[in-house]
Tab-separated table of C-alpha atoms in Angstrom:
chain	number	residue	atom	x	y	z
A	191	MET	CA	106.146	49.897	80.977
A	192	VAL	CA	105.227	53.517	79.762
A	193	VAL	CA	107.668	56.386	79.269
A	194	LEU	CA	107.524	60.146	78.391
A	195	SER	CA	109.982	61.047	75.850
A	196	LYS	CA	112.614	64.016	76.676
A	197	PRO	CA	110.827	66.598	74.229
A	198	ALA	CA	107.552	66.063	76.167
A	199	ILE	CA	109.244	66.640	79.726
A	200	GLU	CA	111.162	69.592	78.651
A	201	GLN	CA	107.967	70.998	77.073
A	202	LEU	CA	106.610	70.610	80.620
A	203	SER	CA	109.244	72.192	82.360
A	204	ALA	CA	109.254	75.212	80.215
A	205	ALA	CA	105.639	75.284	80.657
A	206	THR	CA	105.528	75.405	84.663
A	207	THR	CA	107.304	78.776	84.772
A	208	LEU	CA	104.401	80.463	82.845
A	209	PHE	CA	101.656	79.432	84.965
A	210	PRO	CA	100.318	80.576	88.460
A	211	GLU	CA	100.956	78.259	91.454
A	212	VAL	CA	98.113	75.688	92.487
A	213	PRO	CA	95.837	77.217	94.993
A	214	LEU	CA	96.680	77.117	98.603
A	215	ILE	CA	93.559	76.818	100.937
A	216	ASP	CA	93.838	77.502	104.763
A	217	LEU	CA	90.674	75.413	106.042
A	218	SER	CA	90.710	77.726	109.367
A	219	LYS	CA	90.376	80.990	107.308
A	220	PRO	CA	86.808	82.269	107.165
A	221	ASP	CA	86.899	83.192	103.477
A	222	SER	CA	88.222	79.590	102.511
A	223	LYS	CA	84.796	78.572	101.261
A	224	ASN	CA	84.948	81.013	98.310
A	225	LEU	CA	88.602	80.277	97.516
A	226	ILE	CA	87.820	76.667	97.433
A	227	VAL	CA	84.975	77.228	94.824
A	228	LYS	CA	87.407	79.344	92.707
A	229	ALA	CA	90.238	76.471	92.868
A	230	CYS	CA	87.536	74.021	91.808
A	231	GLU	CA	86.288	76.317	88.837
A	232	GLU	CA	89.842	77.044	87.521
A	233	PHE	CA	92.037	73.731	88.581
A	234	GLY	CA	89.709	71.105	89.943
A	235	PHE	CA	92.567	70.803	92.420
A	236	PHE	CA	93.766	72.621	95.693
A	237	LYS	CA	96.588	72.397	98.310
A	238	LEU	CA	95.015	72.162	101.673
A	239	ILE	CA	96.670	73.199	104.997
A	240	ASN	CA	95.355	73.589	108.806
A	241	HIS	CA	93.254	70.281	107.747
A	242	GLY	CA	92.754	68.848	111.346
A	243	VAL	CA	94.089	65.567	110.468
A	244	PRO	CA	96.269	64.206	113.385
A	245	THR	CA	99.903	64.096	112.633
A	246	GLU	CA	100.145	60.720	114.595
A	247	PHE	CA	97.403	59.146	112.198
A	248	ILE	CA	99.324	60.064	109.056
A	249	THR	CA	102.882	58.927	110.539
A	250	ARG	CA	101.454	55.757	111.929
A	251	LEU	CA	99.703	54.836	108.823
A	252	GLU	CA	102.777	55.427	106.619
A	253	SER	CA	104.883	53.528	108.794
A	254	GLU	CA	102.289	50.559	108.438
A	255	ALA	CA	102.524	50.878	104.542
A	256	ILE	CA	106.428	51.190	104.664
A	257	ASN	CA	106.701	47.985	106.479
A	258	PHE	CA	104.217	46.214	104.237
A	259	PHE	CA	105.804	47.297	101.000
A	260	SER	CA	109.194	46.456	102.223
A	261	LEU	CA	108.388	42.727	102.206
A	262	PRO	CA	109.472	40.314	99.798
A	263	LEU	CA	107.167	40.149	96.679
A	264	SER	CA	106.382	36.710	97.530
A	265	GLU	CA	104.814	37.807	100.653
A	266	LYS	CA	102.875	40.835	99.654
A	267	GLU	CA	101.243	38.591	96.801
A	268	LYS	CA	99.512	36.741	99.530
A	269	ALA	CA	97.343	39.893	99.912
A	270	GLY	CA	96.426	39.478	96.457
A	271	PRO	CA	94.966	39.198	93.538
A	272	LEU	CA	92.725	41.992	93.562
A	273	ASP	CA	88.986	41.018	94.094
A	274	PRO	CA	88.612	43.918	93.375
A	275	PHE	CA	90.312	44.574	96.910
A	276	GLY	CA	93.940	43.476	98.136
A	277	TYR	CA	97.290	44.081	96.667
A	278	GLY	CA	98.214	44.769	93.144
A	279	ASN	CA	101.285	45.233	91.257
A	280	LYS	CA	101.929	47.246	87.975
A	281	LYS	CA	98.772	46.157	86.445
A	282	ILE	CA	96.204	48.936	86.865
A	283	GLY	CA	92.635	47.938	86.011
A	284	GLN	CA	91.534	45.303	83.690
A	285	ASN	CA	92.141	46.920	80.216
A	286	GLY	CA	95.860	46.741	79.835
A	287	ASP	CA	97.220	50.028	81.527
A	288	VAL	CA	100.255	49.391	83.797
A	289	GLY	CA	102.683	51.868	85.517
A	290	TRP	CA	105.783	51.576	87.978
A	291	VAL	CA	103.515	51.153	91.066
A	292	GLU	CA	102.397	48.373	93.662
A	293	TYR	CA	99.448	49.140	95.704
A	294	ILE	CA	96.921	48.290	98.304
A	295	LEU	CA	93.140	48.975	97.503
A	296	LEU	CA	90.649	48.662	100.319
A	297	THR	CA	87.014	49.638	100.639
A	298	THR	CA	86.016	52.132	103.527
A	299	SER	CA	83.032	49.994	104.533
A	300	SER	CA	82.805	49.209	108.053
A	301	LYS	CA	82.237	45.807	106.393
A	302	SER	CA	85.656	45.711	105.242
A	303	ASN	CA	87.688	42.515	106.247
A	304	TYR	CA	91.524	42.281	106.558
A	305	HIS	CA	91.713	38.660	106.338
A	306	LYS	CA	94.040	38.652	103.221
A	307	PHE	CA	96.635	40.448	105.584
A	308	SER	CA	96.276	38.353	108.608
A	309	SER	CA	98.686	35.657	107.025
A	310	ILE	CA	101.402	38.437	106.341
A	311	PHE	CA	101.202	40.481	109.359
A	312	GLY	CA	99.812	37.768	111.967
A	313	GLU	CA	98.599	39.446	114.969
A	314	ALA	CA	100.186	42.794	113.728
A	315	ALA	CA	97.057	42.619	111.060
A	316	GLU	CA	95.080	44.319	113.759
A	317	LYS	CA	97.804	47.140	113.911
A	318	PHE	CA	97.447	47.620	110.515
A	319	ARG	CA	93.891	47.612	110.429
A	320	CYS	CA	93.505	50.249	113.230
A	321	ALA	CA	96.048	52.540	111.486
A	322	VAL	CA	93.864	52.578	108.172
A	323	ASN	CA	90.504	52.961	110.131
A	324	ASP	CA	91.987	56.107	112.331
A	325	TYR	CA	93.274	57.732	109.154
A	326	VAL	CA	90.449	56.981	106.824
A	327	SER	CA	87.969	58.312	109.630
A	328	ALA	CA	89.867	61.668	110.104
A	329	VAL	CA	90.079	62.146	106.503
A	330	LYS	CA	86.606	61.405	105.752
A	331	LYS	CA	85.670	64.069	108.353
A	332	MET	CA	87.697	66.668	106.359
A	333	ALA	CA	86.257	65.532	103.149
A	334	TYR	CA	82.820	66.208	104.547
A	335	GLU	CA	83.984	69.672	105.634
A	336	ILE	CA	85.327	70.610	102.307
A	337	LEU	CA	82.066	69.439	100.399
A	338	GLU	CA	79.800	71.368	103.016
A	339	MET	CA	82.036	74.559	102.388
A	340	LEU	CA	81.601	73.980	98.687
A	341	ALA	CA	77.760	74.075	99.065
A	342	ASP	CA	78.295	77.219	101.143
A	343	GLY	CA	80.430	78.893	98.590
A	344	LEU	CA	77.898	77.942	95.766
A	345	LYS	CA	74.986	79.104	97.658
A	346	ILE	CA	73.105	76.102	97.532
A	347	GLN	CA	70.780	74.149	100.080
A	348	PRO	CA	70.916	71.815	101.845
A	349	ARG	CA	74.686	72.444	102.649
A	350	ASN	CA	74.922	68.404	103.204
A	351	VAL	CA	74.001	67.876	99.457
A	352	PHE	CA	77.359	66.762	98.448
A	353	SER	CA	78.711	65.399	101.833
A	354	LYS	CA	75.598	63.309	102.521
A	355	LEU	CA	76.598	60.950	99.813
A	356	LEU	CA	79.667	60.233	101.221
A	357	MET	CA	78.256	59.901	104.754
A	358	ASP	CA	75.823	57.274	103.822
A	359	GLU	CA	76.157	53.683	104.948
A	360	GLU	CA	76.206	52.517	101.366
A	361	SER	CA	78.738	54.985	100.301
A	362	ASP	CA	80.992	53.144	97.507
A	363	SER	CA	84.164	54.630	98.830
A	364	LEU	CA	87.664	53.473	98.381
A	365	PHE	CA	91.264	53.698	100.031
A	366	ARG	CA	94.493	53.233	98.202
A	367	LEU	CA	98.089	52.943	99.302
A	368	ASN	CA	100.344	53.565	96.177
A	369	HIS	CA	103.870	52.727	96.495
A	370	TYR	CA	106.096	54.048	93.495
A	371	PRO	CA	109.816	52.169	94.116
A	372	PRO	CA	113.155	53.570	92.935
A	373	CYS	CA	113.999	52.123	89.508
A	374	PRO	CA	117.898	52.504	89.742
A	375	GLU	CA	118.405	49.969	86.573
A	376	LEU	CA	116.659	52.537	84.536
A	377	HIS	CA	118.750	55.352	85.425
A	378	GLN	CA	120.458	55.771	82.135
A	379	GLU	CA	117.234	55.419	80.128
A	380	LEU	CA	115.844	58.047	82.332
A	381	ASN	CA	118.204	60.435	81.620
A	382	GLU	CA	116.347	60.620	78.303
A	383	ARG	CA	112.926	59.631	79.298
A	384	ASN	CA	110.588	59.444	82.133
A	385	LEU	CA	108.947	56.533	83.394
A	386	ILE	CA	105.229	56.837	84.229
A	387	GLY	CA	104.078	55.554	87.739
A	388	PHE	CA	100.424	55.903	87.108
A	389	GLY	CA	99.022	57.035	83.960
A	390	GLU	CA	97.174	60.055	83.311
A	391	HIS	CA	93.437	59.763	84.264
A	392	THR	CA	90.476	61.480	86.082
A	393	ASP	CA	88.822	59.908	89.190
A	394	PRO	CA	85.266	59.029	88.812
A	395	GLN	CA	84.000	59.654	92.116
A	396	ILE	CA	83.231	62.976	93.778
A	397	ILE	CA	86.065	63.786	95.593
A	398	SER	CA	89.827	62.618	96.261
A	399	VAL	CA	91.916	63.352	99.067
A	400	LEU	CA	95.448	62.820	98.540
A	401	ARG	CA	98.479	62.736	100.859
A	402	SER	CA	102.184	61.812	99.928
A	403	ASN	CA	105.745	61.593	101.422
A	404	ASN	CA	108.166	64.376	100.549
A	405	ILE	CA	109.062	62.852	97.134
A	406	SER	CA	107.734	64.371	93.698
A	407	GLY	CA	106.033	62.831	90.969
A	408	LEU	CA	102.499	64.195	90.961
A	409	GLN	CA	101.366	66.158	87.982
A	410	ILE	CA	98.150	67.946	86.889
A	411	SER	CA	97.051	69.026	83.680
A	412	LEU	CA	95.727	72.525	83.355
A	413	LYS	CA	92.655	73.394	81.081
A	414	ASP	CA	94.989	74.234	77.864
A	415	GLY	CA	96.692	70.781	78.229
A	416	ASN	CA	99.878	71.995	79.839
A	417	TRP	CA	100.980	69.495	82.486
A	418	ILE	CA	102.367	71.175	85.730
A	419	SER	CA	104.293	69.311	88.593
A	420	ILE	CA	103.196	69.672	91.960
A	421	PRO	CA	105.984	70.167	94.748
A	422	PRO	CA	105.469	67.552	97.472
A	423	ASP	CA	104.429	68.543	101.066
A	424	GLN	CA	103.993	65.670	103.498
A	425	ASN	CA	102.145	67.847	105.976
A	426	SER	CA	99.432	69.109	103.524
A	427	PHE	CA	96.890	67.353	101.574
A	428	PHE	CA	96.019	67.835	97.843
A	429	ILE	CA	91.933	67.665	96.915
A	430	ASN	CA	91.003	66.501	93.489
A	431	VAL	CA	87.461	67.325	92.040
A	432	GLY	CA	86.123	63.893	90.720
A	433	ASP	CA	83.915	63.090	87.450
A	434	SER	CA	80.711	63.040	89.645
A	435	LEU	CA	81.252	66.291	91.089
A	436	GLN	CA	81.924	67.817	87.728
A	437	VAL	CA	78.265	66.446	86.534
A	438	MET	CA	76.612	67.612	89.886
A	439	THR	CA	77.971	70.986	89.103
A	440	ASN	CA	76.877	70.963	85.545
A	441	GLY	CA	80.536	71.195	84.302
A	442	ARG	CA	81.292	74.362	86.833
A	443	PHE	CA	83.673	72.359	88.542
A	444	LYS	CA	86.358	70.307	86.476
A	445	SER	CA	87.422	67.026	87.042
A	446	VAL	CA	91.252	67.006	87.041
A	447	ARG	CA	93.297	64.992	84.876
A	448	HIS	CA	96.582	63.832	86.707
A	449	ARG	CA	99.604	61.450	86.508
A	450	VAL	CA	102.406	60.321	88.403
A	451	ILE	CA	105.934	60.258	87.207
A	452	ALA	CA	108.143	57.725	88.874
A	453	ASN	CA	111.505	58.520	90.638
A	454	ASN	CA	114.509	56.644	89.651
A	455	SER	CA	116.283	56.747	92.966
A	456	LYS	CA	113.804	57.603	95.894
A	457	SER	CA	110.618	55.674	96.914
A	458	ARG	CA	107.330	57.660	96.866
A	459	LEU	CA	104.335	56.604	99.010
A	460	SER	CA	101.179	58.093	98.309
A	461	MET	CA	97.568	57.445	100.584
A	462	ILE	CA	94.221	58.280	98.762
A	463	TYR	CA	90.554	58.454	99.862
A	464	PHE	CA	88.056	58.306	97.148
A	465	GLY	CA	84.661	59.764	98.354
A	466	GLY	CA	82.027	58.080	96.250
A	467	PRO	CA	78.295	57.796	96.398
A	468	PRO	CA	75.795	54.795	97.021
A	469	LEU	CA	75.775	52.561	93.876
A	470	SER	CA	72.004	53.205	93.540
A	471	GLU	CA	72.575	57.154	93.527
A	472	LYS	CA	71.528	59.228	90.566
A	473	ILE	CA	74.146	61.583	89.396
A	474	ALA	CA	72.693	64.708	87.678
A	475	PRO	CA	73.259	68.264	87.897
A	476	LEU	CA	71.917	69.947	90.724
A	477	PRO	CA	68.834	72.102	89.741
A	478	SER	CA	69.739	74.859	91.818
A	479	LEU	CA	72.860	75.181	89.930
A	480	MET	CA	71.091	75.076	86.402
A	481	ILE	CA	68.932	78.252	86.670
A	482	GLY	CA	68.930	79.407	83.041
A	483	GLU	CA	71.180	76.584	81.867
A	484	ASP	CA	70.567	73.277	79.912
A	485	SER	CA	71.911	69.961	81.882
A	486	LEU	CA	75.244	69.100	79.920
A	487	TYR	CA	74.875	65.400	81.057
A	488	LYS	CA	72.489	62.592	80.983
A	489	GLU	CA	71.250	61.433	84.351
A	490	PHE	CA	73.031	58.163	85.487
A	491	THR	CA	73.598	56.021	88.732
A	492	TRP	CA	76.996	55.603	90.309
A	493	TYR	CA	76.699	52.046	89.487
A	494	GLU	CA	76.265	52.631	85.705
A	495	TYR	CA	79.132	55.104	85.689
A	496	LYS	CA	81.481	52.935	87.707
A	497	LYS	CA	80.741	49.996	85.488
A	498	SER	CA	81.498	52.110	82.351
A	499	ALA	CA	84.592	53.755	83.671
A	500	TYR	CA	86.126	50.331	84.496
A	501	LYS	CA	85.588	48.785	81.241
A	502	SER	CA	87.623	51.943	79.898
A	503	ARG	CA	91.502	52.973	79.895
A	504	LEU	CA	93.031	55.255	82.338
A	505	ALA	CA	93.425	57.841	79.798
A	506	ASP	CA	89.714	57.798	78.291
A	507	ASN	CA	87.218	60.517	78.516
A	508	ARG	CA	85.108	58.746	80.482
A	509	LEU	CA	82.400	61.345	80.911
A	510	GLY	CA	82.266	61.732	77.132
A	511	LEU	CA	79.592	58.596	76.960
A	512	PHE	CA	77.318	60.584	79.377
A	513	GLU	CA	77.602	64.056	77.452
A	514	LYS	CA	74.436	65.424	76.052
A	515	ILE	CA	75.045	66.106	72.300
A	516	ALA	CA	74.038	69.487	71.454
A	517	ALA	CA	71.334	69.975	68.956
A	518	SER	CA	72.672	71.388	65.641
């Protein structure tokens, strides 16, 4: 169990009033491509409205997720252990990280199977599978559009230079449902300290698309290291720049460091699509973005980076091993 000290929280609260709000992007507006580029440069993160994902897909999946996470632990554990997909509880990764969270981790591949959930849901397993597939398909489409708008905003061709990696049949993309249960027995302790639901980290993939219920908890780190809390909005999506996109833009876009603070009285549910390239894809700065610049990173395959990232702790600077050392 990880907690933040009261002074650290007070410092964060004071800092939030000194900084501009996180960028709000209206996907229906003609100037949004340039605003998305600016947001990725300055924050590595933005809030998205008029996104085109049907409300019924969101509410149906949220309902299915609530049904699952409301089951007794002994029932949920039938969908585990992670292999690497399935149900997990508190343990995050293989290197000692823990959080006040339980989750379902799935591949978005069409080959994904839901046999683990059949013993829990019975005939309703198909309903769960359909809810996930409908939601993920809509979110993927939105992610493709965002990445193509980024290419337009950067004035690079072809405009599918990023999105084609997610569209590829071999795309190594993931979908995660996180549930942060309330922790009433820690109420007194939490008056002094805040419980970490999911520790600080960056996402290794190209782009992450997050949606949560109306319970707060998400925080992002600014360039100067200050943390700010992101007000929840169940009708919007939040977009994270991932490590791979930072490399492909030669550091122009910054992979956002983020974390989740658990709530001691309310349950938080989030859904995250992690858009990743095929395992064999070579990740390196795009030549069209490097005119007059040297590459800041060594070339690597997504498999190499993923393998390295999964051996690290959550808070590690995972890209550090792949940065080129400047000549002295």
